[in-house]
PDB file of C-alpha atoms and ligand atoms in Angstrom:
ATOM      1  CA  MET A1367      80.138 176.358 273.476  1.00  0.00           C
ATOM      2  CA  LYS A1368      80.706 173.692 276.021  1.00  0.00           C
ATOM      3  CA  TYR A1369      84.237 172.901 277.497  1.00  0.00           C
ATOM      4  CA  LEU A1370      85.445 169.852 279.377  1.00  0.00           C
ATOM      5  CA  VAL A1371      88.443 170.348 281.486  1.00  0.00           C
ATOM      6  CA  THR A1372      89.656 167.008 282.694  1.00  0.00           C
ATOM      7  CA  SER A1373      92.488 164.806 283.794  1.00  0.00           C
ATOM      8  CA  ILE A1374      92.764 161.477 285.850  1.00  0.00           C
ATOM      9  CA  LYS A1375      95.620 163.452 287.602  1.00  0.00           C
ATOM     10  CA  GLY A1376      95.044 165.760 290.643  1.00  0.00           C
ATOM     11  CA  GLY A1377      96.487 169.253 291.040  1.00  0.00           C
ATOM     12  CA  VAL A1378      97.395 169.835 287.507  1.00  0.00           C
ATOM     13  CA  GLY A1379      95.264 173.075 287.140  1.00  0.00           C
ATOM     14  CA  LYS A1380      91.967 171.829 286.234  1.00  0.00           C
ATOM     15  CA  SER A1381      89.942 174.233 288.326  1.00  0.00           C
ATOM     16  CA  SER A1382      92.167 177.188 287.719  1.00  0.00           C
ATOM     17  CA  ILE A1383      91.992 176.872 284.034  1.00  0.00           C
ATOM     18  CA  GLY A1384      88.296 175.936 284.107  1.00  0.00           C
ATOM     19  CA  LEU A1385      87.296 178.893 286.198  1.00  0.00           C
ATOM     20  CA  ASN A1386      89.413 181.391 284.005  1.00  0.00           C
ATOM     21  CA  LEU A1387      88.187 180.020 280.927  1.00  0.00           C
ATOM     22  CA  ALA A1388      84.553 180.245 282.268  1.00  0.00           C
ATOM     23  CA  MET A1389      85.225 183.866 282.916  1.00  0.00           C
ATOM     24  CA  ARG A1390      86.764 184.572 279.612  1.00  0.00           C
ATOM     25  CA  THR A1391      83.780 182.910 277.733  1.00  0.00           C
ATOM     26  CA  GLY A1392      81.020 184.114 279.883  1.00  0.00           C
ATOM     27  CA  SER A1393      80.166 180.435 280.554  1.00  0.00           C
ATOM     28  CA  GLN A1394      78.674 178.887 283.659  1.00  0.00           C
ATOM     29  CA  TYR A1395      81.400 177.152 285.682  1.00  0.00           C
ATOM     30  CA  ILE A1396      80.352 173.364 286.867  1.00  0.00           C
ATOM     31  CA  THR A1397      82.583 171.142 288.684  1.00  0.00           C
ATOM     32  CA  ASN A1398      82.708 167.886 290.732  1.00  0.00           C
ATOM     33  CA  ASP A1399      85.501 169.312 292.881  1.00  0.00           C
ATOM     34  CA  ILE A1400      84.507 169.217 296.493  1.00  0.00           C
ATOM     35  CA  THR A1401      86.916 172.229 297.256  1.00  0.00           C
ATOM     36  CA  PRO A1402      85.690 174.433 294.371  1.00  0.00           C
ATOM     37  CA  PRO A1403      87.033 178.022 293.803  1.00  0.00           C
ATOM     38  CA  ALA A1404      85.673 180.488 296.362  1.00  0.00           C
ATOM     39  CA  ILE A1405      83.303 182.441 294.036  1.00  0.00           C
ATOM     40  CA  GLU A1406      79.422 182.518 294.139  1.00  0.00           C
ATOM     41  CA  ASP A1407      78.551 181.329 290.702  1.00  0.00           C
ATOM     42  CA  VAL A1408      79.744 177.790 291.109  1.00  0.00           C
ATOM     43  CA  ILE A1409      77.496 174.801 290.398  1.00  0.00           C
ATOM     44  CA  GLN A1410      78.845 171.717 292.292  1.00  0.00           C
ATOM     45  CA  ILE A1411      77.684 168.219 291.029  1.00  0.00           C
ATOM     46  CA  PRO A1412      77.748 165.661 293.867  1.00  0.00           C
ATOM     47  CA  ILE A1413      80.248 162.809 293.458  1.00  0.00           C
ATOM     48  CA  ASN A1414      77.360 160.198 293.833  1.00  0.00           C
ATOM     49  CA  LYS A1415      75.620 161.327 290.211  1.00  0.00           C
ATOM     50  CA  LYS A1416      76.482 159.183 287.489  1.00  0.00           C
ATOM     51  CA  LYS A1417      75.419 161.575 284.859  1.00  0.00           C
ATOM     52  CA  ILE A1418      75.695 165.245 284.320  1.00  0.00           C
ATOM     53  CA  PRO A1419      72.106 166.620 285.266  1.00  0.00           C
ATOM     54  CA  ALA A1420      70.218 167.199 281.954  1.00  0.00           C
ATOM     55  CA  ASP A1421      69.326 170.936 282.932  1.00  0.00           C
ATOM     56  CA  LEU A1422      73.205 171.352 282.967  1.00  0.00           C
ATOM     57  CA  ALA A1423      74.177 169.302 280.101  1.00  0.00           C
ATOM     58  CA  GLN A1424      71.868 171.454 277.872  1.00  0.00           C
ATOM     59  CA  LEU A1425      73.329 174.668 278.910  1.00  0.00           C
ATOM     60  CA  GLU A1426      74.539 176.640 275.798  1.00  0.00           C
ATOM     61  CA  ASN A1427      77.838 178.050 277.507  1.00  0.00           C
ATOM     62  CA  ALA A1428      79.411 175.861 280.010  1.00  0.00           C
ATOM     63  CA  VAL A1429      82.927 174.735 281.346  1.00  0.00           C
ATOM     64  CA  PHE A1430      82.829 171.405 283.116  1.00  0.00           C
ATOM     65  CA  ASP A1431      85.814 170.923 285.391  1.00  0.00           C
ATOM     66  CA  LEU A1432      85.630 167.276 286.200  1.00  0.00           C
ATOM     67  CA  GLY A1433      88.264 165.716 288.201  1.00  0.00           C
ATOM     68  CA  ALA A1434      88.711 161.779 288.367  1.00  0.00           C
ATOM     69  CA  LEU A1435      87.966 160.035 291.719  1.00  0.00           C
ATOM     70  CA  SER A1436      91.192 158.537 292.803  1.00  0.00           C
ATOM     71  CA  THR A1437      91.725 155.659 290.510  1.00  0.00           C
ATOM     72  CA  LEU A1438      88.238 155.586 289.372  1.00  0.00           C
ATOM     73  CA  LEU A1439      87.078 157.428 286.255  1.00  0.00           C
ATOM     74  CA  ASP A1440      83.958 159.440 287.168  1.00  0.00           C
ATOM     75  CA  PRO A1441      81.335 158.086 284.851  1.00  0.00           C
ATOM     76  CA  LYS A1442      80.222 161.965 284.476  1.00  0.00           C
ATOM     77  CA  ILE A1443      83.565 162.601 282.395  1.00  0.00           C
ATOM     78  CA  ALA A1444      82.542 160.137 279.870  1.00  0.00           C
ATOM     79  CA  HIS A1445      79.170 161.736 279.637  1.00  0.00           C
ATOM     80  CA  ALA A1446      80.314 165.374 279.524  1.00  0.00           C
ATOM     81  CA  ALA A1447      82.792 164.354 276.530  1.00  0.00           C
ATOM     82  CA  SER A1448      79.889 162.995 274.751  1.00  0.00           C
ATOM     83  CA  PHE A1449      78.041 166.571 274.577  1.00  0.00           C
ATOM     84  CA  CYS A1450      81.099 168.884 274.877  1.00  0.00           C
ATOM     85  CA  ASP A1451      82.695 170.690 271.892  1.00  0.00           C
ATOM     86  CA  VAL A1452      86.138 170.490 273.083  1.00  0.00           C
ATOM     87  CA  ILE A1453      88.250 168.520 275.645  1.00  0.00           C
ATOM     88  CA  ILE A1454      91.270 170.318 277.562  1.00  0.00           C
ATOM     89  CA  ILE A1455      93.785 168.156 279.440  1.00  0.00           C
ATOM     90  CA  PRO A1456      95.816 170.126 281.597  1.00  0.00           C
ATOM     91  CA  THR A1457      99.190 168.653 282.509  1.00  0.00           C
ATOM     92  CA  ARG A1458     102.274 169.456 284.584  1.00  0.00           C
ATOM     93  CA  THR A1459     105.948 168.627 283.245  1.00  0.00           C
ATOM     94  CA  ASP A1460     106.830 165.762 285.623  1.00  0.00           C
ATOM     95  CA  ALA A1461     106.905 162.133 284.127  1.00  0.00           C
ATOM     96  CA  ARG A1462     103.747 160.942 286.163  1.00  0.00           C
ATOM     97  CA  SER A1463     101.789 163.941 285.073  1.00  0.00           C
ATOM     98  CA  VAL A1464     102.726 163.256 281.421  1.00  0.00           C
ATOM     99  CA  ALA A1465     101.823 159.582 281.800  1.00  0.00           C
ATOM    100  CA  ALA A1466      98.581 160.463 283.401  1.00  0.00           C
ATOM    101  CA  THR A1467      97.785 162.813 280.592  1.00  0.00           C
ATOM    102  CA  LEU A1468      98.372 160.041 277.819  1.00  0.00           C
ATOM    103  CA  LYS A1469      96.161 157.823 279.949  1.00  0.00           C
ATOM    104  CA  THR A1470      93.594 160.554 280.107  1.00  0.00           C
ATOM    105  CA  TYR A1471      93.747 161.140 276.302  1.00  0.00           C
ATOM    106  CA  GLU A1472      93.414 157.492 275.665  1.00  0.00           C
ATOM    107  CA  LEU A1473      90.153 157.125 277.892  1.00  0.00           C
ATOM    108  CA  LEU A1474      88.515 160.228 276.095  1.00  0.00           C
ATOM    109  CA  GLN A1475      89.764 159.534 272.447  1.00  0.00           C
ATOM    110  CA  ASP A1476      86.633 157.510 271.722  1.00  0.00           C
ATOM    111  CA  ALA A1477      84.339 160.458 272.245  1.00  0.00           C
ATOM    112  CA  GLY A1478      85.615 161.700 268.799  1.00  0.00           C
ATOM    113  CA  LYS A1479      86.032 165.428 270.080  1.00  0.00           C
ATOM    114  CA  PRO A1480      89.096 167.642 269.714  1.00  0.00           C
ATOM    115  CA  ILE A1481      91.462 167.375 272.471  1.00  0.00           C
ATOM    116  CA  VAL A1482      93.760 169.972 273.439  1.00  0.00           C
ATOM    117  CA  ILE A1483      96.687 169.724 276.092  1.00  0.00           C
ATOM    118  CA  ILE A1484      97.705 172.603 278.251  1.00  0.00           C
ATOM    119  CA  ILE A1485     101.169 172.193 279.934  1.00  0.00           C
ATOM    120  CA  ASN A1486     100.537 174.226 282.989  1.00  0.00           C
ATOM    121  CA  HIS A1487     102.394 175.452 286.019  1.00  0.00           C
ATOM    122  CA  PHE A1488     105.997 175.114 284.852  1.00  0.00           C
ATOM    123  CA  THR A1489     109.057 177.524 285.248  1.00  0.00           C
ATOM    124  CA  ASP A1490     111.770 175.644 283.346  1.00  0.00           C
ATOM    125  CA  GLU A1491     110.902 175.941 279.513  1.00  0.00           C
ATOM    126  CA  ARG A1492     113.456 172.843 278.936  1.00  0.00           C
ATOM    127  CA  LYS A1493     111.072 170.671 281.021  1.00  0.00           C
ATOM    128  CA  ARG A1494     108.011 172.108 279.314  1.00  0.00           C
ATOM    129  CA  ASP A1495     109.939 171.284 275.882  1.00  0.00           C
ATOM    130  CA  THR A1496     110.557 167.731 277.021  1.00  0.00           C
ATOM    131  CA  ALA A1497     106.971 167.184 278.296  1.00  0.00           C
ATOM    132  CA  ARG A1498     105.666 168.500 274.936  1.00  0.00           C
ATOM    133  CA  ASP A1499     108.081 166.393 272.783  1.00  0.00           C
ATOM    134  CA  ARG A1500     106.970 163.365 274.717  1.00  0.00           C
ATOM    135  CA  LEU A1501     103.198 164.032 274.321  1.00  0.00           C
ATOM    136  CA  TRP A1502     103.712 164.874 270.437  1.00  0.00           C
ATOM    137  CA  SER A1503     105.702 161.808 269.822  1.00  0.00           C
ATOM    138  CA  ALA A1504     103.065 159.684 271.628  1.00  0.00           C
ATOM    139  CA  LEU A1505      99.986 161.588 270.142  1.00  0.00           C
ATOM    140  CA  GLY A1506     101.020 163.237 267.068  1.00  0.00           C
ATOM    141  CA  ARG A1507     100.758 166.993 266.327  1.00  0.00           C
ATOM    142  CA  ILE A1508      97.972 167.544 268.596  1.00  0.00           C
ATOM    143  CA  PRO A1509      97.450 171.301 269.870  1.00  0.00           C
ATOM    144  CA  ILE A1510      99.491 171.922 273.049  1.00  0.00           C
ATOM    145  CA  PHE A1511      99.565 175.243 274.819  1.00  0.00           C
ATOM    146  CA  SER A1512     101.620 176.219 277.689  1.00  0.00           C
ATOM    147  CA  MET A1513     100.914 178.406 280.804  1.00  0.00           C
ATOM    148  CA  LYS A1514     103.880 179.106 282.963  1.00  0.00           C
ATOM    149  CA  ASN A1515     103.960 179.226 286.812  1.00  0.00           C
ATOM    150  CA  THR A1516     101.757 182.347 287.630  1.00  0.00           C
ATOM    151  CA  THR A1517     100.333 184.195 290.599  1.00  0.00           C
ATOM    152  CA  LEU A1518      97.322 184.844 288.409  1.00  0.00           C
ATOM    153  CA  PHE A1519      95.551 181.724 289.450  1.00  0.00           C
ATOM    154  CA  ASP A1520      95.961 181.798 293.085  1.00  0.00           C
ATOM    155  CA  ARG A1521      94.633 185.388 293.142  1.00  0.00           C
ATOM    156  CA  VAL A1522      91.531 184.748 291.076  1.00  0.00           C
ATOM    157  CA  SER A1523      90.759 181.650 293.349  1.00  0.00           C
ATOM    158  CA  ALA A1524      91.037 183.945 296.366  1.00  0.00           C
ATOM    159  CA  ASP A1525      89.418 187.145 295.050  1.00  0.00           C
ATOM    160  CA  GLY A1526      86.921 185.933 292.773  1.00  0.00           C
ATOM    161  CA  ILE A1527      85.566 187.505 289.627  1.00  0.00           C
ATOM    162  CA  ASP A1528      85.570 191.062 290.566  1.00  0.00           C
ATOM    163  CA  TRP A1529      89.202 190.903 291.111  1.00  0.00           C
ATOM    164  CA  TYR A1530      89.803 189.378 287.641  1.00  0.00           C
ATOM    165  CA  LEU A1531      87.611 192.050 285.865  1.00  0.00           C
ATOM    166  CA  ASN A1532      89.247 194.872 287.713  1.00  0.00           C
ATOM    167  CA  VAL A1533      92.872 193.926 287.087  1.00  0.00           C
ATOM    168  CA  LEU A1534      92.155 194.484 283.535  1.00  0.00           C
ATOM    169  CA  ASN A1535      92.070 197.980 284.280  1.00  0.00           C
ATOM    170  CA  ILE A1536      94.937 198.463 286.435  1.00  0.00           C
ATOM    171  CA  TRP A1537      97.903 199.414 284.574  1.00  0.00           C
ATOM    172  CA  ALA A1538     100.234 199.092 287.283  1.00  0.00           C
ATOM    173  CA  LEU A1539      99.774 195.334 287.267  1.00  0.00           C
ATOM    174  CA  HIS A1540     101.252 195.187 283.939  1.00  0.00           C
ATOM    175  CA  THR A1541     102.786 191.823 284.072  1.00  0.00           C
ATOM    176  CA  LEU A1542      99.555 190.270 285.343  1.00  0.00           C
ATOM    177  CA  HIS A1543      97.773 192.169 282.584  1.00  0.00           C
ATOM    178  CA  LYS A1544     100.198 190.559 280.093  1.00  0.00           C
ATOM    179  CA  THR A1545      99.580 187.003 281.772  1.00  0.00           C
ATOM    180  CA  ILE A1546      95.902 187.470 281.401  1.00  0.00           C
ATOM    181  CA  HIS A1547      96.268 188.421 277.862  1.00  0.00           C
ATOM    182  CA  LYS A1548      98.268 185.223 277.194  1.00  0.00           C
ATOM    183  CA  HIS A1549      95.717 183.035 278.897  1.00  0.00           C
ATOM    184  CA  ASN A1550      92.981 184.583 277.073  1.00  0.00           C
ATOM    185  CA  ASP A1551      94.663 184.074 273.726  1.00  0.00           C
ATOM    186  CA  ILE A1552      94.724 180.364 274.573  1.00  0.00           C
ATOM    187  CA  TYR A1553      91.243 179.993 275.627  1.00  0.00           C
ATOM    188  CA  ASP A1554      90.279 181.879 272.334  1.00  0.00           C
ATOM    189  CA  ARG A1555      92.173 179.590 270.419  1.00  0.00           C
ATOM    190  CA  ILE A1556      90.761 176.722 272.151  1.00  0.00           C
ATOM    191  CA  THR A1557      87.255 178.133 271.380  1.00  0.00           C
ATOM    192  CA  ALA A1558      88.265 178.275 267.807  1.00  0.00           C
ATOM    193  CA  ILE A1559      89.410 174.620 267.958  1.00  0.00           C
ATOM    194  CA  GLY A1560      86.025 173.720 269.308  1.00  0.00           C
ATOM    195  CA  GLY A1561      84.326 175.234 266.388  1.00  0.00           C
ATOM    196  CA  ARG A1562      82.662 178.383 267.818  1.00  0.00           C
ATOM    197  CA  GLY A1563      85.507 180.874 267.465  1.00  0.00           C
TER     198      GLY A1563
HETATM  199  N1  LIG B2722     100.173 177.976 286.180  1.00  0.00           N
HETATM  200  C1  LIG B2722     100.051 178.058 287.600  1.00  0.00           C
HETATM  201  N2  LIG B2722     100.678 178.991 288.324  1.00  0.00           N
HETATM  202  C2  LIG B2722     100.774 178.899 289.620  1.00  0.00           C
HETATM  203  N3  LIG B2722     100.010 178.207 290.381  1.00  0.00           N
HETATM  204  C3  LIG B2722      99.117 177.364 289.730  1.00  0.00           C
HETATM  205  C4  LIG B2722      98.958 177.166 288.457  1.00  0.00           C
HETATM  206  N4  LIG B2722      98.205 176.278 287.979  1.00  0.00           N
HETATM  207  C5  LIG B2722      97.750 175.920 289.195  1.00  0.00           C
HETATM  208  N5  LIG B2722      98.224 176.408 290.175  1.00  0.00           N
HETATM  209  C6  LIG B2722      98.030 176.096 291.682  1.00  0.00           C
HETATM  210  O1  LIG B2722      98.109 174.714 291.865  1.00  0.00           O
HETATM  211  C7  LIG B2722      97.191 174.193 292.687  1.00  0.00           C
HETATM  212  C8  LIG B2722      96.302 173.204 291.904  1.00  0.00           C
HETATM  213  O2  LIG B2722      95.483 173.739 291.126  1.00  0.00           O
HETATM  214  P1  LIG B2722      94.154 173.316 290.719  1.00  0.00           P
HETATM  215  O3  LIG B2722      93.473 173.368 291.987  1.00  0.00           O
HETATM  216  O4  LIG B2722      93.499 174.300 289.479  1.00  0.00           O
HETATM  217  O5  LIG B2722      94.135 171.881 290.338  1.00  0.00           O
HETATM  218  P2  LIG B2722      93.042 170.874 289.893  1.00  0.00           P
HETATM  219  O6  LIG B2722      93.574 170.115 288.940  1.00  0.00           O
HETATM  220  O7  LIG B2722      91.755 171.555 289.951  1.00  0.00           O
HETATM  221  O8  LIG B2722      93.259 170.006 291.361  1.00  0.00           O
HETATM  222  P3  LIG B2722      92.300 168.995 291.822  1.00  0.00           P
HETATM  223  O9  LIG B2722      92.692 167.603 291.196  1.00  0.00           O
HETATM  224  O10 LIG B2722      92.722 168.869 293.468  1.00  0.00           O
HETATM  225  O11 LIG B2722      90.883 169.471 291.679  1.00  0.00           O
HETATM  226  C9  LIG B2722      96.270 175.578 293.155  1.00  0.00           C
HETATM  227  O12 LIG B2722      96.816 175.899 294.375  1.00  0.00           O
HETATM  228  C10 LIG B2722      96.690 176.483 292.044  1.00  0.00           C
HETATM  229  O13 LIG B2722      96.461 177.854 292.464  1.00  0.00           O
HETATM  230 MG1  LIG B2723      90.115 170.994 290.970  1.00  0.00          MG
END
């Protein structure tokens, strides 16, 4: 299964979601981010490459975390969209993020792949609902998931895969444990939408 996590907007959680999704699904994590998460098993694609290298495009299980380069859509994004099974656009709830999410959706629609949106990194559920209503009214009832503000992402980025695996066994971290299950449930549902669940 191949996943594309992308947005023309920076800082919406592409790398956090991409990395956690890769861990959940046992996929290779690949990014064009020049400051990728501090784990060992990251493949970075240099920004000057126009296409995803063939050996990476052919991987059976991969998560491509591809940010846009300022106002320019990285041509690797369209390339990855052509061979990925599902496209994930993370967004925050503010109006600019929602507008960027709609633009990203429009740019990727032609690939003909299932597109899901994750409303990420919010504390106020009313703001989540407002963002979701705006997206649904513009795009129709596409799948939209939500992930609240959580310390999980920062800690995974800081401590890497070992911490993520260990925390599953630490009952004292019950809240985080619950968060991980909520996130994993979203990743599993997205995998099903991509057709391999
Ligand atoms: N649900 C969340 N709860 C708390 N913090 C979050 C959440 N999602 C993302 N963050 C934090 O927000 C920051 C930006 O997230 P991240 O780096 O994943 O975004 P990005 O879209 O990959 O950014 P960039 O465009 O710079 O590559 C990070 O510090 C990350 O830890
Ligand atoms: Mg990133």
